[in-house]
Coordinates of C-alpha atoms in Angstrom, one line a residue:
X39 CA 266.8 205.1 175.4
X40 CA 265.9 208.6 176.7
X41 CA 263.3 210.9 175.5
X42 CA 264.2 214.6 175.0
X43 CA 261.6 217.5 175.5
X44 CA 261.9 217.8 171.7
X45 CA 260.5 214.5 171.0
X46 CA 257.9 214.9 173.4
X47 CA 256.9 218.1 171.6
X48 CA 256.9 216.4 168.4
X49 CA 254.6 213.6 169.8
X50 CA 252.3 215.9 171.1
X51 CA 251.9 217.9 167.8
X52 CA 251.3 214.6 165.9
X53 CA 248.6 213.6 168.5
X54 CA 246.9 216.9 167.9
X55 CA 247.1 216.9 164.5
X56 CA 245.7 213.4 164.3
X57 CA 242.8 214.6 166.4
X58 CA 242.4 217.7 164.4
X59 CA 242.0 215.2 161.1
X60 CA 239.5 213.1 162.9
X61 CA 237.0 215.8 164.0
X62 CA 237.4 218.0 160.7
X63 CA 237.2 214.9 158.3
X64 CA 233.7 214.2 156.9
X65 CA 234.2 210.7 158.1
X66 CA 235.2 211.8 161.6
X67 CA 233.4 212.4 164.7
X68 CA 231.4 215.4 163.5
X69 CA 229.9 213.2 160.8
X70 CA 227.9 211.2 163.7
X71 CA 226.0 214.1 165.0
X72 CA 222.9 212.9 163.2
X73 CA 221.6 211.6 159.7
X74 CA 221.9 213.3 156.7
X75 CA 218.9 215.3 155.8
X76 CA 216.6 213.5 153.3
X77 CA 216.5 215.1 149.9
X78 CA 213.2 216.3 149.2
X79 CA 211.2 215.3 145.9
X80 CA 209.9 218.4 143.8
X81 CA 206.2 217.8 145.3
X82 CA 207.4 218.4 148.9
X83 CA 209.6 221.4 147.9
X84 CA 206.6 223.0 146.4
X85 CA 204.1 221.7 149.3
X86 CA 206.3 223.2 152.0
X87 CA 207.5 226.3 150.5
X88 CA 205.4 229.5 151.1
X89 CA 206.0 231.1 147.9
X90 CA 207.3 229.3 144.7
X91 CA 208.4 231.9 141.9
X92 CA 209.9 231.9 138.5
X93 CA 212.3 234.9 138.6
X94 CA 215.0 236.7 136.5
X95 CA 218.0 237.7 138.5
X96 CA 218.7 241.5 138.5
X97 CA 221.6 241.4 140.8
X98 CA 223.4 238.7 142.7
X99 CA 226.3 240.8 143.7
X100 CA 224.7 242.6 146.9
X101 CA 224.1 241.4 150.5
X102 CA 220.9 240.0 149.0
X103 CA 220.1 238.8 145.7
X104 CA 217.5 241.0 143.8
X105 CA 215.3 239.1 141.7
X106 CA 212.5 240.2 139.4
X107 CA 209.2 237.9 139.6
X108 CA 208.0 236.6 136.2
X109 CA 205.5 234.3 137.6
X110 CA 204.1 233.2 141.1
X111 CA 203.7 229.5 140.7
X112 CA 202.5 229.0 144.3
X113 CA 201.6 231.7 146.8
X114 CA 201.2 235.4 146.2
X115 CA 204.6 237.6 145.7
X116 CA 204.0 240.7 147.6
X117 CA 206.2 243.0 145.1
X118 CA 207.3 242.5 141.5
X119 CA 210.8 242.9 142.9
X120 CA 212.1 240.5 145.9
X121 CA 215.5 240.2 147.9
X122 CA 216.6 237.0 148.7
X123 CA 218.8 236.2 151.5
X124 CA 221.2 233.4 150.7
X125 CA 224.8 234.2 151.8
X126 CA 224.6 232.4 155.5
X127 CA 224.0 229.1 153.3
X128 CA 227.4 229.5 151.9
X129 CA 228.8 230.2 155.3
X130 CA 227.8 226.9 156.6
X131 CA 227.7 224.8 153.5
X132 CA 228.9 221.1 154.0
X133 CA 232.6 220.3 152.6
X134 CA 232.4 219.7 148.6
X135 CA 229.1 221.5 148.5
X136 CA 228.8 224.4 145.9
X137 CA 228.4 227.9 146.9
X138 CA 224.9 229.4 145.9
X139 CA 225.4 232.0 143.4
X140 CA 222.9 234.3 141.4
X141 CA 224.5 235.3 138.2
X142 CA 223.0 238.7 136.8
X143 CA 220.1 237.8 134.3
X144 CA 219.7 234.1 134.9
X145 CA 216.4 232.6 135.0
X146 CA 215.6 230.5 138.5
X147 CA 212.5 228.7 140.2
X148 CA 213.0 229.6 143.7
X149 CA 211.4 227.8 146.6
X150 CA 211.0 230.4 149.3
X151 CA 210.1 231.2 152.7
X152 CA 209.8 234.5 154.5
X153 CA 212.9 235.9 156.3
X154 CA 213.5 238.5 158.8
X155 CA 209.4 238.4 159.8
X156 CA 210.4 237.7 163.5
X157 CA 212.1 241.0 164.3
X158 CA 210.9 242.5 167.5
X159 CA 210.2 246.0 166.2
X160 CA 207.3 246.4 163.8
X161 CA 209.2 248.7 161.6
X162 CA 211.9 246.0 161.0
X163 CA 209.0 243.7 160.3
X164 CA 207.4 246.0 157.7
X165 CA 211.0 246.5 156.2
X166 CA 211.4 242.9 155.5
X167 CA 208.0 242.2 153.5
X168 CA 209.9 241.7 150.5
X169 CA 212.8 239.4 152.0
X170 CA 212.7 235.8 151.4
X171 CA 215.3 233.0 151.9
X172 CA 215.7 229.8 150.1
X173 CA 213.9 226.9 151.5
X174 CA 216.3 224.2 152.3
X175 CA 219.3 226.1 151.0
X176 CA 220.7 224.8 147.7
X177 CA 217.6 222.5 147.2
X178 CA 215.4 225.8 147.2
X179 CA 216.5 226.7 143.5
X180 CA 216.2 225.3 140.2
X181 CA 218.2 227.0 137.4
X182 CA 215.8 227.2 134.3
X183 CA 217.2 224.8 131.7
X184 CA 218.6 226.2 128.5
X185 CA 215.9 224.7 126.2
X186 CA 213.2 226.9 128.3
X187 CA 211.1 226.5 131.2
X188 CA 208.0 225.0 129.7
X189 CA 208.1 221.6 131.0
X190 CA 209.2 222.6 134.4
X191 CA 206.7 225.4 134.8
X192 CA 204.2 223.1 133.7
X193 CA 205.1 220.3 136.4
X194 CA 205.3 222.9 139.1
X195 CA 201.8 224.5 138.3
X196 CA 200.3 221.2 138.6
X197 CA 202.0 220.2 141.6
X198 CA 201.1 223.3 143.1
X199 CA 197.1 222.7 142.5
X200 CA 197.7 219.2 144.1
X201 CA 199.4 220.4 147.1
X202 CA 196.4 222.7 148.1
X203 CA 194.2 219.4 148.5
X204 CA 193.3 217.4 151.5
X205 CA 195.8 214.2 151.9
X206 CA 193.1 211.7 150.3
X207 CA 192.5 213.7 147.4
X208 CA 196.2 214.3 146.9
X209 CA 196.9 210.6 146.7
X210 CA 194.2 210.5 143.9
X211 CA 195.5 213.2 142.0
X212 CA 199.1 211.9 142.2
X213 CA 197.9 208.8 140.7
X214 CA 195.9 210.9 137.9
X215 CA 199.3 212.6 137.1
X216 CA 200.8 209.3 135.8
X217 CA 198.5 209.6 132.7
X218 CA 200.6 212.7 132.1
X219 CA 202.9 213.2 129.1
X220 CA 205.1 215.4 131.2
X221 CA 208.1 213.4 132.2
X222 CA 209.1 215.5 135.2
X223 CA 205.5 215.2 136.5
X224 CA 205.6 211.3 136.2
X225 CA 209.0 210.9 138.1
X226 CA 207.6 213.3 140.7
X227 CA 204.3 211.5 141.2
X228 CA 206.1 208.1 141.5
X229 CA 208.4 209.3 143.9
X230 CA 205.7 210.9 146.0
X231 CA 203.4 207.9 145.8
X232 CA 206.4 205.9 146.8
X233 CA 207.2 208.0 149.9
X234 CA 203.6 207.7 151.1
X235 CA 203.5 203.9 150.5
X236 CA 200.2 204.1 149.2
X237 CA 200.3 202.4 145.8
X238 CA 197.2 200.6 144.7
X239 CA 197.2 197.3 142.5
X240 CA 195.0 199.0 139.8
X241 CA 198.4 201.2 139.1
X242 CA 200.3 198.2 138.0
X243 CA 199.4 198.3 134.3
X244 CA 200.6 201.8 134.1
X245 CA 203.8 200.9 135.9
X246 CA 204.5 198.1 133.3
X247 CA 204.2 200.9 130.6
X248 CA 206.8 203.0 132.1
X249 CA 209.3 200.1 132.0
X250 CA 209.8 201.0 128.2
X251 CA 210.8 204.7 128.8
X252 CA 213.9 205.7 127.9
X253 CA 214.3 207.5 131.5
X254 CA 216.4 205.3 133.8
X255 CA 214.8 207.3 136.8
X256 CA 211.4 206.5 135.4
X257 CA 212.1 202.8 135.1
X258 CA 213.6 202.5 138.5
X259 CA 210.6 204.4 140.2
X260 CA 208.1 202.2 138.5
X261 CA 210.0 199.2 139.8
X262 CA 210.1 200.7 143.4
X263 CA 206.4 201.0 143.2
X264 CA 205.8 197.7 142.1
X265 CA 207.8 196.2 144.9
X266 CA 205.7 198.4 147.4
X267 CA 202.6 196.6 145.5
X268 CA 204.0 192.9 145.7
X269 CA 205.1 193.3 149.2
X270 CA 201.7 195.0 150.5
X271 CA 199.4 191.8 150.8
X272 CA 196.8 193.7 149.0
X273 CA 196.7 191.6 145.6
X274 CA 193.4 189.9 145.3
X275 CA 192.1 187.9 142.6
X276 CA 190.7 190.9 140.6
X277 CA 194.5 192.4 140.7
X278 CA 196.3 188.8 140.0
X279 CA 196.6 189.2 136.3
X280 CA 197.9 192.6 136.6
X281 CA 200.4 191.7 139.4
X282 CA 201.6 188.6 137.1
X283 CA 202.0 190.8 134.2
X284 CA 203.9 193.2 136.3
X285 CA 206.3 190.6 137.4
X286 CA 206.8 189.4 134.0
X287 CA 208.0 192.8 133.2
X288 CA 210.3 193.2 136.0
X289 CA 211.8 189.9 135.2
X290 CA 212.2 191.2 131.6
X291 CA 214.2 194.2 133.1
X292 CA 216.1 192.3 135.5
X293 CA 217.6 190.1 132.5
X294 CA 217.9 192.7 129.8
X295 CA 218.0 196.2 130.8
X296 CA 221.0 197.9 129.5
X297 CA 221.5 199.9 132.8
X298 CA 222.7 197.7 135.7
X299 CA 221.0 200.3 138.4
X300 CA 217.7 199.2 136.8
X301 CA 218.3 195.6 136.7
X302 CA 219.5 195.7 140.3
X303 CA 216.2 197.4 141.3
X304 CA 214.4 195.0 139.1
X305 CA 216.0 192.3 141.2
X306 CA 215.0 193.8 144.5
X307 CA 211.4 194.1 143.1
X308 CA 211.3 190.4 142.1
X309 CA 212.6 189.4 145.6
X310 CA 209.7 190.5 147.5
X311 CA 207.0 188.6 145.4
X312 CA 204.7 186.9 147.7
X313 CA 205.0 183.3 146.0
X314 CA 208.8 182.9 146.6
X315 CA 209.5 179.6 144.8
X316 CA 208.0 181.1 141.6
X317 CA 211.1 183.4 141.3
X318 CA 213.8 181.5 143.3
X319 CA 215.2 180.0 140.2
X320 CA 215.3 183.5 138.3
X321 CA 217.0 184.7 141.3
X322 CA 219.8 182.2 141.2
X323 CA 220.4 182.2 137.6
X324 CA 220.7 186.2 137.8
X325 CA 223.2 185.7 141.0
X326 CA 225.4 183.5 138.8
X327 CA 225.4 185.0 135.4
X328 CA 224.9 189.0 135.4
X329 CA 227.8 190.9 134.7
X330 CA 227.5 193.6 137.2
X331 CA 228.5 192.6 140.8
X332 CA 225.7 195.2 142.3
X333 CA 223.2 192.8 140.4
X334 CA 224.6 189.6 141.5
X335 CA 224.6 191.1 145.0
X336 CA 221.0 192.0 145.0
X337 CA 219.8 188.6 143.8
X338 CA 222.4 187.0 146.3
X339 CA 221.0 189.0 149.0
X340 CA 217.3 187.9 148.2
X341 CA 218.4 184.4 148.1
X342 CA 219.7 184.5 151.7
X343 CA 216.4 185.8 152.8
X344 CA 213.9 183.4 154.4

């Protein structure tokens, strides 16, 4: 069969379309350029921002958002009214990522870094003293919740204090935050303790208490920190009672927690208990009986580990 020039043209167009789809698709070649940036916890956002401010949006329709500073939670605002550069983030956002908008009158917590301060002319640098941009784009803002900003503001003020300390004191103060009644502070402190990989066995009884929380995030965070302690090799005679109590609490969550993500994390935490034969039977039972595939998979994966 002969191939006409029209057929060849159609084939070229089809090949080009296929390449275009491959390169433009989120799962195509462009997705392989590097790892997805790590999402920061609230403490990291506070610590890495130069200015953290509670603001009210005066106008969000201009080139820059114009905001009135209600309170500087970290750092010092140079003026009571600031300009916020944000439109570049909208031009460069990932597929499916929401646009950044600033509705007039809305309350926001903004995590900010200076913008336009590297201009070559001094006059331009002076002109931009009131100009900031969002740290990490969309991550650099939290809309004030409808029920009020009290819990959020308290958490950020306290985290700002901790961020100014030396690293050793930061760890001690993060552990101290685990006594706070502020749920956001508890969740953030656990996330940062886990990230630093520095939990001490003395925390175990407090972690056990969090497993009764209504917050799924807090229960999972507690189990993740427990897992670090179980796997650390730092459980001595003085902390053995606390470790066994934590293991019993994790087993109870693995069997009975109503949320399958909590049960799956509980199984992952049990799996790193240093005396394997003490948890083998429980893992086998969960692998055969849990109604959720994710939980069964976690148990089966643990059973295959040496």
